[in-house]
Amino acid sequence: MVEKLLYGMTYEQVAEKFGGESDDMGSEYDRGTAGYTSPTVTVFHVWKNPDGSRARVGFVNGKLESKTYLGRGSDPEDAGGDSPWEKEYKL
C-alpha cells in the first residue's frame, strides 16, 4: 500500500487511501543545521493491519515526507540489522 502513497499528499488524502484514521501517532523534532536548514517537526501516523503489519507515514508541514512498511512482528524501536525500517523511502 505504501507504494501508492505520493510525496506531498496531505494526511486526509493518505487516510482516504487507507480507508480511515490512523491507529497511532507521534512526532519528532529536528533542529536543522544552523545557516542551512530550518527546524522541522515530523508528525508520524501509523496504520495497522489485522495481520500485524503496519505502515508508518511522516508528514512535514502537513505534507507526506516519508513512508515505511513494517512487516508482521517488526519492532518500531529496533532500527538495526535486517529490520523492515531499512525499507524506508524519503524525499
mmCIF file of C-alpha atoms in Angstrom:
data_model
loop_
_atom_site.group_PDB
_atom_site.id
_atom_site.type_symbol
_atom_site.label_atom_id
_atom_site.label_comp_id
_atom_site.label_asym_id
_atom_site.label_seq_id
_atom_site.Cartn_x
_atom_site.Cartn_y
_atom_site.Cartn_z
ATOM 1 C CA MET A 1 0.000 0.000 0.000
ATOM 2 C CA VAL A 2 2.796 2.482 0.806
ATOM 3 C CA GLU A 3 3.924 2.384 -2.828
ATOM 4 C CA LYS A 4 0.585 4.021 -3.751
ATOM 5 C CA LEU A 5 1.240 6.986 -1.456
ATOM 6 C CA LEU A 6 2.731 10.011 -3.193
ATOM 7 C CA TYR A 7 5.077 12.505 -1.573
ATOM 8 C CA GLY A 8 3.296 15.789 -0.926
ATOM 9 C CA MET A 9 -0.076 14.157 -0.171
ATOM 10 C CA THR A 10 -1.993 15.513 2.822
ATOM 11 C CA TYR A 11 -2.996 13.450 5.861
ATOM 12 C CA GLU A 12 -6.595 13.455 4.629
ATOM 13 C CA GLN A 13 -5.567 12.026 1.248
ATOM 14 C CA VAL A 14 -3.473 9.305 2.895
ATOM 15 C CA ALA A 15 -6.246 8.442 5.384
ATOM 16 C CA GLU A 16 -8.641 8.066 2.453
ATOM 17 C CA LYS A 17 -6.248 5.587 0.787
ATOM 18 C CA PHE A 18 -6.112 3.530 3.997
ATOM 19 C CA GLY A 19 -9.864 3.777 4.491
ATOM 20 C CA GLY A 20 -9.836 5.602 7.824
ATOM 21 C CA GLU A 21 -7.979 7.492 10.520
ATOM 22 C CA SER A 22 -4.557 6.353 11.740
ATOM 23 C CA ASP A 23 -4.287 3.984 14.704
ATOM 24 C CA ASP A 24 -1.359 5.764 16.370
ATOM 25 C CA MET A 25 0.677 8.947 16.055
ATOM 26 C CA GLY A 26 3.799 10.656 17.357
ATOM 27 C CA SER A 27 6.194 13.440 16.441
ATOM 28 C CA GLU A 28 9.898 14.103 16.033
ATOM 29 C CA TYR A 29 11.694 17.475 16.210
ATOM 30 C CA ASP A 30 14.783 18.232 14.091
ATOM 31 C CA ARG A 31 16.672 21.433 14.940
ATOM 32 C CA GLY A 32 18.067 21.662 11.420
ATOM 33 C CA THR A 33 21.554 22.890 10.570
ATOM 34 C CA ALA A 34 22.309 26.480 11.540
ATOM 35 C CA GLY A 35 22.572 28.647 8.440
ATOM 36 C CA TYR A 36 21.404 25.881 6.099
ATOM 37 C CA THR A 37 18.088 24.362 7.132
ATOM 38 C CA SER A 38 15.330 25.464 9.456
ATOM 39 C CA PRO A 39 13.878 23.367 12.266
ATOM 40 C CA THR A 40 11.168 20.887 11.309
ATOM 41 C CA VAL A 41 8.612 18.792 13.127
ATOM 42 C CA THR A 42 7.691 15.473 11.539
ATOM 43 C CA VAL A 43 4.324 14.071 12.609
ATOM 44 C CA PHE A 44 4.168 10.295 12.205
ATOM 45 C CA HIS A 45 0.940 8.331 11.781
ATOM 46 C CA VAL A 46 0.702 4.535 11.907
ATOM 47 C CA TRP A 47 -1.965 2.394 10.267
ATOM 48 C CA LYS A 48 -2.223 -1.208 11.497
ATOM 49 C CA ASN A 49 -3.382 -4.249 9.529
ATOM 50 C CA PRO A 50 -5.142 -7.266 11.091
ATOM 51 C CA ASP A 51 -2.096 -9.435 10.224
ATOM 52 C CA GLY A 52 0.163 -7.290 12.449
ATOM 53 C CA SER A 53 1.901 -5.377 9.666
ATOM 54 C CA ARG A 54 1.886 -1.581 9.774
ATOM 55 C CA ALA A 55 2.533 1.472 7.636
ATOM 56 C CA ARG A 56 4.319 4.430 9.267
ATOM 57 C CA VAL A 57 3.886 7.705 7.403
ATOM 58 C CA GLY A 58 5.615 11.007 8.257
ATOM 59 C CA PHE A 59 4.286 14.482 7.466
ATOM 60 C CA VAL A 60 6.224 17.775 7.490
ATOM 61 C CA ASN A 61 4.175 20.965 7.211
ATOM 62 C CA GLY A 62 1.116 18.820 6.511
ATOM 63 C CA LYS A 63 2.661 17.051 3.501
ATOM 64 C CA LEU A 64 3.826 13.436 3.148
ATOM 65 C CA GLU A 65 7.616 13.302 3.622
ATOM 66 C CA SER A 66 8.415 9.666 4.485
ATOM 67 C CA LYS A 67 6.713 6.286 4.342
ATOM 68 C CA THR A 68 7.718 2.943 5.812
ATOM 69 C CA TYR A 69 6.202 -0.537 5.647
ATOM 70 C CA LEU A 70 6.660 -2.637 8.795
ATOM 71 C CA GLY A 71 6.114 -6.354 8.380
ATOM 72 C CA ARG A 72 4.430 -8.585 10.931
ATOM 73 C CA GLY A 73 6.241 -8.787 14.248
ATOM 74 C CA SER A 74 8.643 -5.938 13.466
ATOM 75 C CA ASP A 75 9.544 -3.677 16.365
ATOM 76 C CA PRO A 76 9.415 0.045 15.508
ATOM 77 C CA GLU A 77 12.032 0.682 18.215
ATOM 78 C CA ASP A 78 14.501 -1.685 16.511
ATOM 79 C CA ALA A 79 16.060 0.179 13.604
ATOM 80 C CA GLY A 80 19.096 -2.031 13.112
ATOM 81 C CA GLY A 81 20.011 -5.192 11.237
ATOM 82 C CA ASP A 82 17.604 -6.520 8.636
ATOM 83 C CA SER A 83 14.667 -4.660 10.117
ATOM 84 C CA PRO A 84 11.855 -3.521 7.784
ATOM 85 C CA TRP A 85 12.856 0.021 8.816
ATOM 86 C CA GLU A 86 15.600 -0.272 6.208
ATOM 87 C CA LYS A 87 12.866 -0.166 3.554
ATOM 88 C CA GLU A 88 12.106 3.473 4.350
ATOM 89 C CA TYR A 89 11.665 5.859 1.444
ATOM 90 C CA LYS A 90 12.410 9.564 1.842
ATOM 91 C CA LEU A 91 12.462 12.598 -0.413
#
